[in-house]
CSV table of C-alpha atoms in Angstrom, one decimal:
chain,number,residue,atom,x,y,z
A,1,MET,CA,-52.4,184.2,-121.1
A,2,GLY,CA,-53.2,181.7,-118.4
A,3,ARG,CA,-56.1,181.6,-116.0
A,4,GLY,CA,-56.6,184.8,-114.0
A,5,GLY,CA,-54.6,186.8,-116.6
A,6,GLN,CA,-51.3,185.2,-115.6
A,7,ARG,CA,-48.7,184.6,-118.4
A,8,HIS,CA,-47.2,181.1,-118.7
A,9,GLU,CA,-43.4,181.1,-118.4
A,10,PHE,CA,-41.6,179.1,-121.1
A,11,PRO,CA,-38.6,177.0,-120.2
A,12,VAL,CA,-35.3,178.8,-120.2
A,13,LEU,CA,-34.0,176.9,-123.3
A,14,LEU,CA,-37.0,178.1,-125.4
A,15,GLN,CA,-36.4,181.8,-124.3
A,16,HIS,CA,-33.0,181.8,-126.1
A,17,ILE,CA,-34.3,180.7,-129.6
A,18,PRO,CA,-33.4,183.5,-131.9
A,19,ASP,CA,-36.0,185.5,-134.0
A,20,PHE,CA,-34.9,184.7,-137.5
A,21,ARG,CA,-37.1,187.5,-138.9
A,22,GLN,CA,-34.7,190.1,-137.4
A,23,GLY,CA,-31.0,190.6,-137.7
A,24,GLY,CA,-28.5,190.3,-140.6
A,25,VAL,CA,-27.5,187.3,-142.7
A,26,THR,CA,-24.3,185.6,-141.8
A,27,LEU,CA,-21.8,185.8,-144.6
A,28,LYS,CA,-20.7,182.2,-144.4
A,29,TYR,CA,-24.2,181.0,-145.1
A,30,VAL,CA,-24.3,183.2,-148.2
A,31,LYS,CA,-21.0,181.7,-149.4
A,32,ARG,CA,-22.5,178.2,-148.9
A,33,GLY,CA,-25.5,179.1,-151.0
A,34,TYR,CA,-23.2,180.4,-153.8
A,35,HIS,CA,-21.2,177.1,-153.5
A,36,VAL,CA,-24.3,175.1,-154.1
A,37,LEU,CA,-25.3,177.4,-157.0
A,38,CYS,CA,-21.9,176.9,-158.7
A,39,THR,CA,-21.9,173.2,-158.1
A,40,HIS,CA,-25.2,172.8,-159.9
A,41,ALA,CA,-24.6,175.6,-162.4
A,42,LEU,CA,-24.7,173.4,-165.5
A,43,THR,CA,-28.0,171.8,-164.4
A,44,LEU,CA,-29.5,175.1,-163.6
A,45,LEU,CA,-28.5,176.5,-167.0
A,46,LEU,CA,-29.8,173.5,-169.0
A,47,LEU,CA,-33.2,173.3,-167.3
A,48,PRO,CA,-34.5,176.7,-168.7
A,49,VAL,CA,-33.2,175.7,-172.2
A,50,ALA,CA,-34.9,172.3,-172.0
A,51,ALA,CA,-38.1,173.9,-170.8
A,52,THR,CA,-38.0,176.4,-173.6
A,53,VAL,CA,-37.5,173.7,-176.3
A,54,LEU,CA,-40.4,171.7,-174.9
A,55,LEU,CA,-42.7,174.7,-174.8
A,56,GLU,CA,-41.8,175.6,-178.4
A,57,LEU,CA,-42.5,172.1,-179.6
A,58,ALA,CA,-45.8,172.1,-177.8
A,59,ASN,CA,-46.7,175.5,-179.4
A,60,MET,CA,-45.8,174.2,-182.9
A,61,LEU,CA,-48.0,171.1,-182.3
A,62,LYS,CA,-50.8,173.3,-181.2
A,63,THR,CA,-50.6,175.7,-184.1
A,64,GLY,CA,-50.2,172.9,-186.6
A,65,GLN,CA,-46.7,173.8,-187.7
A,66,LEU,CA,-45.4,170.3,-187.0
A,67,GLN,CA,-48.2,168.8,-189.2
A,68,GLU,CA,-47.3,171.2,-192.0
A,69,MET,CA,-43.6,170.2,-191.8
A,70,TRP,CA,-44.7,166.5,-192.1
A,71,VAL,CA,-46.8,167.3,-195.1
A,72,VAL,CA,-44.0,169.1,-196.8
A,73,ALA,CA,-41.6,166.2,-196.1
A,74,SER,CA,-44.2,163.8,-197.7
A,75,GLN,CA,-44.5,165.9,-200.8
A,76,THR,CA,-40.8,166.2,-201.3
A,77,HIS,CA,-40.0,162.5,-200.6
A,78,LEU,CA,-38.3,163.3,-197.4
A,79,GLN,CA,-40.8,161.6,-195.1
A,80,PHE,CA,-38.7,158.4,-194.6
A,81,ASN,CA,-35.5,160.3,-194.1
A,82,MET,CA,-37.2,162.5,-191.5
A,83,VAL,CA,-38.6,159.5,-189.6
A,84,VAL,CA,-35.1,157.9,-189.5
A,85,PHE,CA,-33.5,161.2,-188.5
A,86,MET,CA,-36.0,161.8,-185.6
A,87,GLY,CA,-35.8,158.2,-184.5
A,88,CYS,CA,-32.0,158.3,-184.4
A,89,CYS,CA,-32.1,161.6,-182.4
A,90,LEU,CA,-34.6,160.1,-180.0
A,91,LEU,CA,-32.5,156.9,-179.5
A,92,LEU,CA,-29.3,158.9,-178.9
A,93,ALA,CA,-31.1,161.1,-176.4
A,94,ILE,CA,-32.4,158.1,-174.5
A,95,MET,CA,-29.0,156.5,-174.5
A,96,ALA,CA,-27.4,159.7,-173.2
A,97,VAL,CA,-29.9,160.1,-170.4
A,98,THR,CA,-29.7,156.5,-169.4
A,99,TYR,CA,-25.9,156.7,-169.3
A,100,VAL,CA,-26.0,159.9,-167.1
A,101,LEU,CA,-28.6,158.5,-164.7
A,102,THR,CA,-27.1,155.0,-164.3
A,103,ARG,CA,-23.3,155.5,-164.4
A,104,THR,CA,-21.4,155.1,-161.1
A,105,LYS,CA,-19.3,158.0,-160.1
A,106,PRO,CA,-15.7,156.9,-159.2
A,107,VAL,CA,-14.7,157.1,-155.6
A,108,TYR,CA,-11.1,157.9,-154.8
A,109,LEU,CA,-9.2,157.5,-151.5
A,110,ILE,CA,-7.2,160.7,-151.1
A,111,ASN,CA,-5.4,159.6,-148.0
A,112,TYR,CA,-5.8,157.9,-144.6
A,113,HIS,CA,-4.1,158.0,-141.2
A,114,CYS,CA,-3.8,155.3,-138.5
A,115,TYR,CA,-3.6,156.5,-134.9
A,116,LYS,CA,-0.5,155.7,-132.9
A,117,PRO,CA,-1.1,155.9,-129.1
A,118,PRO,CA,1.5,157.4,-126.8
A,119,ASP,CA,4.2,155.1,-125.4
A,120,SER,CA,2.7,155.6,-121.9
A,121,LEU,CA,-0.2,153.4,-122.9
A,122,LYS,CA,1.9,150.4,-124.0
A,123,MET,CA,0.9,147.1,-122.6
A,124,SER,CA,3.2,144.1,-122.5
A,125,ARG,CA,1.8,140.6,-122.0
A,126,GLU,CA,3.6,140.4,-118.6
A,127,ARG,CA,2.2,143.7,-117.5
A,128,PHE,CA,-1.3,142.7,-118.6
A,129,THR,CA,-1.1,139.6,-116.4
A,130,ASN,CA,0.2,141.7,-113.4
A,131,LEU,CA,-2.6,144.3,-113.8
A,132,SER,CA,-5.2,141.5,-113.9
A,133,ILE,CA,-3.9,140.1,-110.7
A,134,LYS,CA,-3.7,143.5,-108.9
A,135,SER,CA,-7.2,144.4,-110.0
A,136,GLN,CA,-8.5,141.6,-107.7
A,137,MET,CA,-11.5,141.2,-110.1
A,138,PHE,CA,-10.6,137.7,-111.5
A,139,ASN,CA,-10.3,134.3,-109.8
A,140,GLU,CA,-7.3,132.0,-110.2
A,141,GLN,CA,-8.9,130.0,-113.0
A,142,SER,CA,-9.7,133.2,-115.0
A,143,LEU,CA,-6.1,134.5,-114.6
A,144,GLN,CA,-4.7,131.2,-115.9
A,145,PHE,CA,-7.1,131.2,-118.8
A,146,GLN,CA,-6.2,134.8,-119.8
A,147,GLU,CA,-2.5,133.9,-119.6
A,148,LYS,CA,-3.0,131.0,-122.0
A,149,ILE,CA,-5.0,133.1,-124.4
A,150,MET,CA,-2.3,135.8,-124.4
A,151,GLU,CA,0.4,133.2,-125.2
A,152,ARG,CA,-1.6,132.0,-128.2
A,153,SER,CA,-3.1,135.3,-129.3
A,154,GLY,CA,-0.3,136.5,-131.6
A,155,LEU,CA,-0.1,139.9,-129.7
A,156,GLY,CA,3.3,141.3,-128.9
A,157,ASP,CA,4.5,143.5,-126.0
A,158,GLU,CA,3.8,146.9,-127.5
A,159,THR,CA,0.0,147.0,-127.9
A,160,TYR,CA,-1.9,149.7,-126.2
A,161,LEU,CA,-4.6,149.9,-123.5
A,162,PRO,CA,-6.4,153.1,-122.2
A,163,GLU,CA,-5.2,154.8,-119.1
A,164,ALA,CA,-8.4,154.1,-117.1
A,165,VAL,CA,-8.0,150.3,-117.6
A,166,GLN,CA,-4.3,150.5,-116.5
A,167,GLN,CA,-5.0,152.2,-113.2
A,168,ILE,CA,-5.3,150.2,-109.9
A,169,PRO,CA,-8.1,149.9,-109.3
A,170,PRO,CA,-9.5,150.6,-112.8
A,171,GLN,CA,-11.2,153.9,-113.1
A,172,ILE,CA,-14.0,153.1,-115.5
A,173,SER,CA,-16.4,156.0,-116.2
A,174,MET,CA,-18.2,157.8,-119.0
A,175,ALA,CA,-15.7,160.7,-118.7
A,176,ALA,CA,-12.8,158.3,-119.2
A,177,ALA,CA,-14.4,156.7,-122.2
A,178,ARG,CA,-15.0,160.1,-123.7
A,179,GLU,CA,-11.4,161.0,-123.1
A,180,GLU,CA,-10.2,157.8,-124.9
A,181,ALA,CA,-12.6,158.5,-127.8
A,182,GLU,CA,-11.4,162.2,-128.1
A,183,MET,CA,-7.7,161.1,-128.0
A,184,VAL,CA,-8.1,158.7,-130.9
A,185,LEU,CA,-10.7,160.5,-133.0
A,186,PHE,CA,-9.3,164.0,-132.9
A,187,ASP,CA,-5.7,163.0,-133.6
A,188,SER,CA,-6.7,160.8,-136.5
A,189,VAL,CA,-8.9,163.4,-138.1
A,190,ARG,CA,-6.4,166.2,-137.6
A,191,ASN,CA,-3.6,164.3,-139.2
A,192,VAL,CA,-5.5,163.1,-142.2
A,193,LEU,CA,-6.7,166.6,-142.9
A,194,GLU,CA,-3.2,168.0,-142.6
A,195,GLU,CA,-1.7,165.4,-144.8
A,196,ALA,CA,-4.4,166.0,-147.4
A,197,LYS,CA,-4.0,169.8,-147.0
A,198,LEU,CA,-7.7,170.3,-146.4
A,199,LYS,CA,-9.6,172.3,-143.9
A,200,PRO,CA,-12.5,170.9,-141.8
A,201,GLY,CA,-14.9,173.1,-143.7
A,202,GLN,CA,-14.0,171.3,-147.0
A,203,VAL,CA,-15.5,168.0,-145.7
A,204,ASP,CA,-19.0,167.5,-147.1
A,205,ILE,CA,-19.9,164.0,-145.6
A,206,LEU,CA,-18.9,162.5,-142.2
A,207,VAL,CA,-19.3,158.8,-141.3
A,208,VAL,CA,-18.1,157.6,-137.9
A,209,ASN,CA,-18.3,154.0,-136.7
A,210,CYS,CA,-17.8,152.6,-133.2
A,211,SER,CA,-19.6,149.5,-132.1
A,212,LEU,CA,-19.8,149.6,-128.3
A,213,PHE,CA,-19.5,153.2,-127.2
A,214,ASN,CA,-22.4,155.4,-128.3
A,215,PRO,CA,-22.7,158.5,-126.1
A,216,THR,CA,-25.1,161.5,-126.6
A,217,PRO,CA,-24.2,163.7,-128.4
A,218,SER,CA,-22.8,161.2,-130.8
A,219,LEU,CA,-19.1,160.6,-131.8
A,220,SER,CA,-19.8,162.3,-135.1
A,221,ALA,CA,-21.2,165.3,-133.3
A,222,MET,CA,-18.1,165.3,-131.1
A,223,ILE,CA,-15.9,165.6,-134.2
A,224,ILE,CA,-18.1,168.3,-135.8
A,225,ASN,CA,-17.9,170.3,-132.6
A,226,HIS,CA,-14.2,170.0,-132.1
A,227,PHE,CA,-13.2,170.9,-135.7
A,228,LYS,CA,-16.1,173.5,-136.1
A,229,MET,CA,-17.3,171.8,-139.3
A,230,ARG,CA,-20.1,173.2,-141.5
A,231,SER,CA,-23.7,173.2,-140.3
A,232,ASN,CA,-24.9,171.5,-143.5
A,233,ILE,CA,-22.4,168.6,-143.3
A,234,VAL,CA,-24.1,165.2,-144.0
A,235,SER,CA,-23.2,163.2,-140.9
A,236,TYR,CA,-23.8,159.6,-139.8
A,237,ASN,CA,-22.9,157.6,-136.7
A,238,LEU,CA,-22.8,153.8,-137.0
A,239,ALA,CA,-23.1,151.7,-133.9
A,240,GLY,CA,-23.2,148.0,-132.9
A,241,MET,CA,-22.0,146.7,-136.2
A,242,GLY,CA,-18.8,145.0,-135.0
A,243,CYS,CA,-15.3,144.7,-136.4
A,244,SER,CA,-16.4,144.8,-140.1
A,245,ALA,CA,-18.1,148.2,-139.7
A,246,GLY,CA,-15.1,149.9,-141.3
A,247,VAL,CA,-16.1,148.4,-144.6
A,248,ILE,CA,-19.7,149.3,-144.0
A,249,ALA,CA,-18.8,152.9,-143.3
A,250,VAL,CA,-16.8,153.0,-146.6
A,251,ASN,CA,-19.8,151.5,-148.4
A,252,LEU,CA,-22.1,154.1,-146.9
A,253,ALA,CA,-19.8,156.9,-147.9
A,254,LYS,CA,-19.6,155.5,-151.4
A,255,GLU,CA,-23.4,155.4,-151.7
A,256,LEU,CA,-23.6,159.0,-150.4
A,257,LEU,CA,-20.9,160.1,-152.9
A,258,GLN,CA,-23.2,158.8,-155.7
A,259,VAL,CA,-25.9,161.1,-154.6
A,260,TYR,CA,-23.8,164.2,-153.8
A,261,PRO,CA,-21.6,165.2,-156.8
A,262,GLY,CA,-18.3,167.1,-156.2
A,263,SER,CA,-18.0,166.1,-152.6
A,264,ARG,CA,-15.5,164.7,-150.1
A,265,ALA,CA,-16.3,162.2,-147.3
A,266,LEU,CA,-14.4,161.7,-144.1
A,267,VAL,CA,-14.7,158.2,-142.6
A,268,VAL,CA,-13.5,157.5,-139.1
A,269,SER,CA,-13.3,154.0,-137.6
A,270,THR,CA,-12.5,153.2,-134.0
A,271,GLU,CA,-13.5,151.1,-131.0
A,272,ASN,CA,-13.7,152.1,-127.3
A,273,ILE,CA,-12.0,149.9,-124.8
A,274,THR,CA,-12.5,151.9,-121.6
A,275,GLN,CA,-16.2,151.3,-121.0
A,276,ASN,CA,-16.3,147.8,-122.4
A,277,TRP,CA,-13.6,146.1,-120.3
A,278,TYR,CA,-15.0,142.9,-118.7
A,279,PHE,CA,-14.4,142.4,-115.0
A,280,GLY,CA,-16.0,138.9,-114.6
A,281,ASN,CA,-15.0,135.3,-114.8
A,282,GLU,CA,-16.9,133.8,-117.7
A,283,ARG,CA,-14.3,132.5,-120.1
A,284,SER,CA,-16.2,133.3,-123.3
A,285,MET,CA,-16.4,136.9,-122.2
A,286,LEU,CA,-12.7,137.1,-121.1
A,287,ILE,CA,-11.3,136.6,-124.6
A,288,PRO,CA,-12.0,140.2,-125.8
A,289,ASN,CA,-9.9,141.5,-122.9
A,290,CYS,CA,-7.0,139.6,-124.3
A,291,LEU,CA,-7.3,140.7,-127.9
A,292,PHE,CA,-8.8,144.2,-128.2
A,293,ARG,CA,-6.6,147.2,-128.0
A,294,VAL,CA,-6.7,151.0,-128.6
A,295,GLY,CA,-6.7,152.1,-132.2
A,296,GLY,CA,-8.4,154.1,-134.9
A,297,ALA,CA,-8.2,155.3,-138.5
A,298,ALA,CA,-9.5,158.2,-140.5
A,299,LEU,CA,-9.7,158.3,-144.3
A,300,LEU,CA,-10.7,160.8,-146.9
A,301,LEU,CA,-12.8,159.8,-149.9
A,302,SER,CA,-13.8,162.0,-152.9
A,303,ASN,CA,-15.6,162.0,-156.2
A,304,LYS,CA,-14.1,165.3,-157.3
A,305,ARG,CA,-12.4,165.1,-160.7
A,306,LYS,CA,-9.6,167.3,-159.5
A,307,ASP,CA,-8.8,164.8,-156.7
A,308,TYR,CA,-8.1,162.1,-159.3
A,309,TRP,CA,-4.5,163.3,-159.8
A,310,ARG,CA,-3.6,163.1,-156.2
A,311,ALA,CA,-5.6,160.1,-155.1
A,312,LYS,CA,-3.9,157.0,-153.8
A,313,TYR,CA,-6.6,154.4,-154.5
A,314,GLU,CA,-9.9,153.9,-156.4
A,315,LEU,CA,-12.7,151.9,-154.8
A,316,LEU,CA,-13.7,149.2,-157.2
A,317,HIS,CA,-16.1,146.9,-155.2
A,318,VAL,CA,-17.7,146.5,-151.8
A,319,VAL,CA,-19.4,143.2,-151.1
A,320,ARG,CA,-21.3,142.7,-147.9
A,321,THR,CA,-22.6,139.4,-146.5
A,322,HIS,CA,-25.0,139.2,-143.5
A,323,MET,CA,-25.8,135.8,-141.9
A,324,GLY,CA,-28.1,137.2,-139.2
A,325,ALA,CA,-31.2,135.3,-140.4
A,326,ASN,CA,-29.7,132.2,-138.6
A,327,ASP,CA,-30.1,132.3,-134.8
A,328,GLN,CA,-26.8,130.6,-134.1
A,329,ARG,CA,-24.8,132.9,-136.3
A,330,TYR,CA,-26.7,135.9,-135.0
A,331,GLY,CA,-25.7,135.1,-131.4
A,332,CYS,CA,-22.1,134.0,-131.9
A,333,VAL,CA,-20.8,137.5,-130.9
A,334,TYR,CA,-23.2,138.8,-128.3
A,335,GLN,CA,-23.0,141.6,-125.7
A,336,ARG,CA,-24.8,140.5,-122.5
A,337,GLU,CA,-24.5,140.2,-118.7
A,338,ASP,CA,-23.0,137.2,-117.0
A,339,THR,CA,-24.5,135.5,-114.0
A,340,LYS,CA,-23.1,138.2,-111.7
A,341,GLY,CA,-24.6,141.0,-113.8
A,342,ARG,CA,-21.3,142.2,-115.3
A,343,VAL,CA,-21.6,143.2,-118.9
A,344,GLY,CA,-19.2,141.8,-121.6
A,345,VAL,CA,-19.1,140.4,-125.1
A,346,HIS,CA,-19.7,136.7,-125.4
A,347,LEU,CA,-17.8,134.8,-128.1
A,348,SER,CA,-19.3,131.4,-129.1
A,349,LYS,CA,-17.2,128.3,-129.6
A,350,GLU,CA,-18.7,128.0,-133.1
A,351,LEU,CA,-17.4,131.4,-134.1
A,352,MET,CA,-14.6,130.2,-136.4
A,353,ALA,CA,-16.9,127.7,-138.2
A,354,ILE,CA,-19.5,130.5,-138.7
A,355,ALA,CA,-16.8,132.8,-139.9
A,356,GLY,CA,-15.9,130.2,-142.5
A,357,HIS,CA,-19.4,130.0,-143.8
A,358,ALA,CA,-19.6,133.8,-144.0
A,359,LEU,CA,-16.3,133.9,-145.9
A,360,LYS,CA,-17.6,131.3,-148.4
A,361,ALA,CA,-20.7,133.2,-149.0
A,362,ASN,CA,-18.8,136.5,-149.4
A,363,ILE,CA,-16.2,135.2,-151.9
A,364,THR,CA,-19.0,133.5,-153.9
A,365,THR,CA,-20.4,137.0,-154.6
A,366,LEU,CA,-17.0,138.6,-154.9
A,367,GLY,CA,-15.4,136.0,-157.2
A,368,PRO,CA,-17.2,136.8,-160.5
A,369,LEU,CA,-16.3,140.5,-160.0
A,370,VAL,CA,-12.6,140.1,-159.6
A,371,LEU,CA,-11.4,136.7,-160.8
A,372,PRO,CA,-9.9,136.1,-164.3
A,373,ILE,CA,-12.2,134.3,-166.7
A,374,SER,CA,-10.0,131.2,-166.6
A,375,GLU,CA,-10.5,130.7,-162.8
A,376,GLN,CA,-14.3,131.3,-163.2
A,377,LEU,CA,-14.5,128.6,-165.9
A,378,ILE,CA,-12.6,126.1,-163.8
A,379,PHE,CA,-14.8,126.8,-160.8
A,380,PHE,CA,-18.0,126.6,-162.9
A,381,GLY,CA,-16.8,123.3,-164.4
A,382,ASN,CA,-16.1,121.8,-161.0
A,383,LEU,CA,-19.5,122.9,-159.7
A,384,VAL,CA,-21.3,121.3,-162.6
A,385,ALA,CA,-19.3,118.1,-162.2
A,386,ARG,CA,-20.2,117.9,-158.5
A,387,LYS,CA,-23.9,119.0,-158.6
A,388,VAL,CA,-25.1,117.8,-162.0
A,389,PHE,CA,-23.0,114.7,-162.7
A,390,LYS,CA,-22.6,113.8,-159.0
A,391,MET,CA,-18.9,113.3,-159.4
A,392,LYS,CA,-17.1,112.7,-156.1
A,393,ILE,CA,-14.4,115.3,-156.4
A,394,LYS,CA,-13.2,118.1,-154.1
A,395,GLY,CA,-14.7,121.5,-154.5
A,396,TYR,CA,-12.4,123.9,-156.4
A,397,ILE,CA,-11.1,126.9,-154.5
A,398,PRO,CA,-10.3,129.8,-156.9
A,399,ASP,CA,-6.9,131.2,-156.7
A,400,PHE,CA,-7.5,134.7,-155.4
A,401,LYS,CA,-3.8,135.5,-155.7
A,402,LEU,CA,-4.5,135.9,-159.4
A,403,ALA,CA,-7.0,138.7,-158.6
A,404,PHE,CA,-5.1,140.5,-155.8
A,405,GLU,CA,-1.6,141.5,-155.1
A,406,HIS,CA,-2.2,142.4,-151.5
A,407,PHE,CA,-4.4,141.1,-148.7
A,408,CYS,CA,-5.6,143.2,-145.7
A,409,ILE,CA,-7.2,140.6,-143.3
A,410,HIS,CA,-8.9,141.8,-140.1
A,411,THR,CA,-6.7,141.1,-137.1
A,412,GLY,CA,-9.3,139.3,-135.1
A,413,GLY,CA,-6.7,137.0,-133.7
A,414,ARG,CA,-4.1,134.6,-134.9
A,415,GLY,CA,-6.7,131.9,-135.5
A,416,VAL,CA,-8.8,134.2,-137.7
A,417,ILE,CA,-5.8,135.0,-139.9
A,418,GLU,CA,-4.6,131.4,-140.2
A,419,GLU,CA,-8.1,130.2,-141.0
A,420,ILE,CA,-8.4,132.6,-143.9
A,421,GLU,CA,-4.9,131.7,-145.0
A,422,LYS,CA,-6.0,128.0,-145.1
A,423,GLN,CA,-9.4,128.5,-146.6
A,424,LEU,CA,-8.1,130.7,-149.5
A,425,GLN,CA,-4.9,128.8,-149.9
A,426,LEU,CA,-2.8,131.9,-149.5
A,427,ALA,CA,1.0,132.0,-149.2
A,428,PRO,CA,2.6,132.9,-145.8
A,429,ASP,CA,3.9,136.1,-147.5
A,430,ASN,CA,0.3,137.2,-148.3
A,431,VAL,CA,-0.8,137.1,-144.6
A,432,GLN,CA,2.4,138.3,-143.0
A,433,PRO,CA,1.3,142.0,-142.9
A,434,SER,CA,-1.9,141.0,-141.0
A,435,LYS,CA,0.2,139.0,-138.5
A,436,ASP,CA,2.6,141.9,-138.1
A,437,THR,CA,-0.3,144.2,-137.4
A,438,LEU,CA,-1.8,141.8,-134.9
A,439,PHE,CA,1.6,141.5,-133.1
A,440,ARG,CA,2.2,145.3,-133.0
A,441,TYR,CA,-1.3,146.7,-132.4
A,442,GLY,CA,-3.6,143.8,-131.4
A,443,ASN,CA,-7.2,143.7,-132.6
A,444,THR,CA,-8.1,147.3,-133.2
A,445,SER,CA,-11.5,146.3,-134.5
A,446,SER,CA,-12.9,148.1,-137.5
A,447,SER,CA,-9.7,150.1,-138.1
A,448,SER,CA,-7.4,147.0,-138.2
A,449,ILE,CA,-7.6,146.7,-142.0
A,450,TRP,CA,-6.1,150.2,-142.4
A,451,TYR,CA,-3.2,149.4,-140.1
A,452,VAL,CA,-2.5,146.4,-142.3
A,453,LEU,CA,-2.6,148.5,-145.5
A,454,SER,CA,-0.3,151.1,-143.8
A,455,ASN,CA,2.0,148.2,-142.9
A,456,ILE,CA,2.2,147.1,-146.6
A,457,GLU,CA,2.9,150.6,-147.8
A,458,SER,CA,5.6,151.2,-145.1
A,459,LYS,CA,7.4,147.9,-145.4
A,460,ARG,CA,6.9,146.7,-148.9
A,461,GLY,CA,5.4,149.5,-151.0
A,462,ILE,CA,2.5,149.1,-153.5
A,463,ARG,CA,2.8,149.5,-157.2
A,464,LYS,CA,0.5,151.5,-159.5
A,465,GLY,CA,-2.3,149.2,-160.7
A,466,ASP,CA,-2.0,146.7,-157.8
A,467,ARG,CA,-5.3,145.5,-156.4
A,468,ILE,CA,-5.9,145.3,-152.6
A,469,TRP,CA,-8.5,143.1,-150.9
A,470,GLN,CA,-9.7,144.3,-147.4
A,471,ILE,CA,-11.7,141.6,-145.6
A,472,ALA,CA,-13.3,141.8,-142.1
A,473,PHE,CA,-15.7,139.9,-139.9
A,474,GLY,CA,-18.2,141.4,-137.5
A,475,SER,CA,-21.0,140.6,-135.1
A,476,GLY,CA,-24.4,139.9,-136.6
A,477,PHE,CA,-22.7,137.8,-138.2
A,478,LYS,CA,-21.1,139.7,-141.1
A,479,CYS,CA,-18.3,139.2,-143.6
A,480,ASN,CA,-17.5,142.3,-145.7
A,481,SER,CA,-15.0,143.0,-148.4
A,482,ALA,CA,-13.6,146.1,-150.1
A,483,VAL,CA,-11.5,146.1,-153.2
A,484,TRP,CA,-9.2,148.9,-154.2
A,485,ARG,CA,-6.9,149.7,-157.1
A,486,SER,CA,-3.7,151.6,-156.6
A,487,MET,CA,-3.6,154.7,-158.7
A,488,ARG,CA,0.1,155.3,-158.2
A,489,ASN,CA,3.2,153.9,-156.5
A,490,ASN,CA,2.4,154.1,-152.7
A,491,ASN,CA,5.4,153.6,-150.4
A,492,GLN,CA,4.5,156.2,-147.7
A,493,GLN,CA,6.2,155.7,-144.4
A,494,HIS,CA,3.3,155.8,-141.9
A,495,ALA,CA,3.8,157.1,-138.4
A,496,ALA,CA,2.2,153.9,-137.1
A,497,TRP,CA,5.2,152.0,-138.5
A,498,ASP,CA,7.9,154.6,-138.2
A,499,ASP,CA,10.2,152.1,-136.5
A,500,THR,CA,10.4,150.1,-139.7
A,501,PRO,CA,12.8,150.8,-142.7
A,502,LYS,CA,11.5,152.7,-145.6
A,503,PRO,CA,10.8,150.4,-148.6
A,504,VAL,CA,12.7,150.6,-151.9
A,505,GLU,CA,10.8,152.5,-154.6
A,506,PRO,CA,8.6,149.9,-156.4
């Protein structure tokens, strides 16, 4: 009661909080409880047994029965054998517990889907130039600069831009950005669930990554709401982590699947173009306009044993390298305002050199995990000769073609792909799928490595046992790698590449 006997009125929102002490229990929550019970049934059954055994041993020690057994063993010359027997049992128990606690649960990729925008959003290079002119946002020097970038970019005439950017004048708003996000996310998730024959309620973990568009509620909440997913789903929304965030999202899902047994994880990667289009004249901030395009991908991961038989790939390794401790590397991809107050993403001139350093650091960690021993010995011998004996010889670059059959390089631009091709001494055939993806879809940010993989499956096919290396760069500055092993022949004709011929069965 307030002063003068008046009652304080609570806000309207608080008046609608239900009284959980009244009313019935919803059946779906009861079913979820039984699901948790069944999932951990073995543990729940073994705990009482273990507790009973420990209590019985404690009681035998207290009453002196264990001492009597030891005396009897001594009198009958069984003391040594008993010590050996108990020691072996203890050692086996320790080894079994250590194995159970430290083993890594396998993570399988059930399926994935790459979003293909409608034809109405296609953007040719000529139309891009005309829209830039009609928008009246750019001066003559900026228009010429963009035209040069487009000519050298490696993009074709069938990439996609959102509707809000294509309008004259551009209609940039939060509503338009949400519309783009919903279009990409919902279609990708719907298709991957349908192809895997799963319902939204069968997803246990959800990880969504989008670097530059982070509304409230989050994009992960947007997916949960649209598909009416479970209330106890474990969900995460990753932001601001750049084009390599797709690998980071996979790594997060992998770590979560080590904690949650018998679970499936849905990972969704995208980038939003609408709200991050730059309308200024600073050259370093105009480049993203010329490269980034609409795209997204959704993939289903699982640690369920029954999913082993239908899985396409097994995740072998994830190696992450972060160069952010260095100020120059930290600021080489930086979102900021220009002198006119217009927000955009600044790309440093040193970006390619920094990417090279990040790549070197990443493959130094990855190499021992994937390279054959012969390559490792040659590399080690070369290192000793240069560092210990001060011999003036070139550093040896391991042949990663001996470790991988397929390469999925982030389509950050033609220069990025060609630089990796040069640094790793790859054959033109190894990087062609990445160039094809850049030409057809442009830089779709964190989802680009999945477009490249779908290109390989659709055009070439992947054999059982083949190893795939996905490598991506991102702001911060980061270089991240994911290594997969094909669990069966994969030659699916993806909708994203439905205009290409189906490959011959490998």
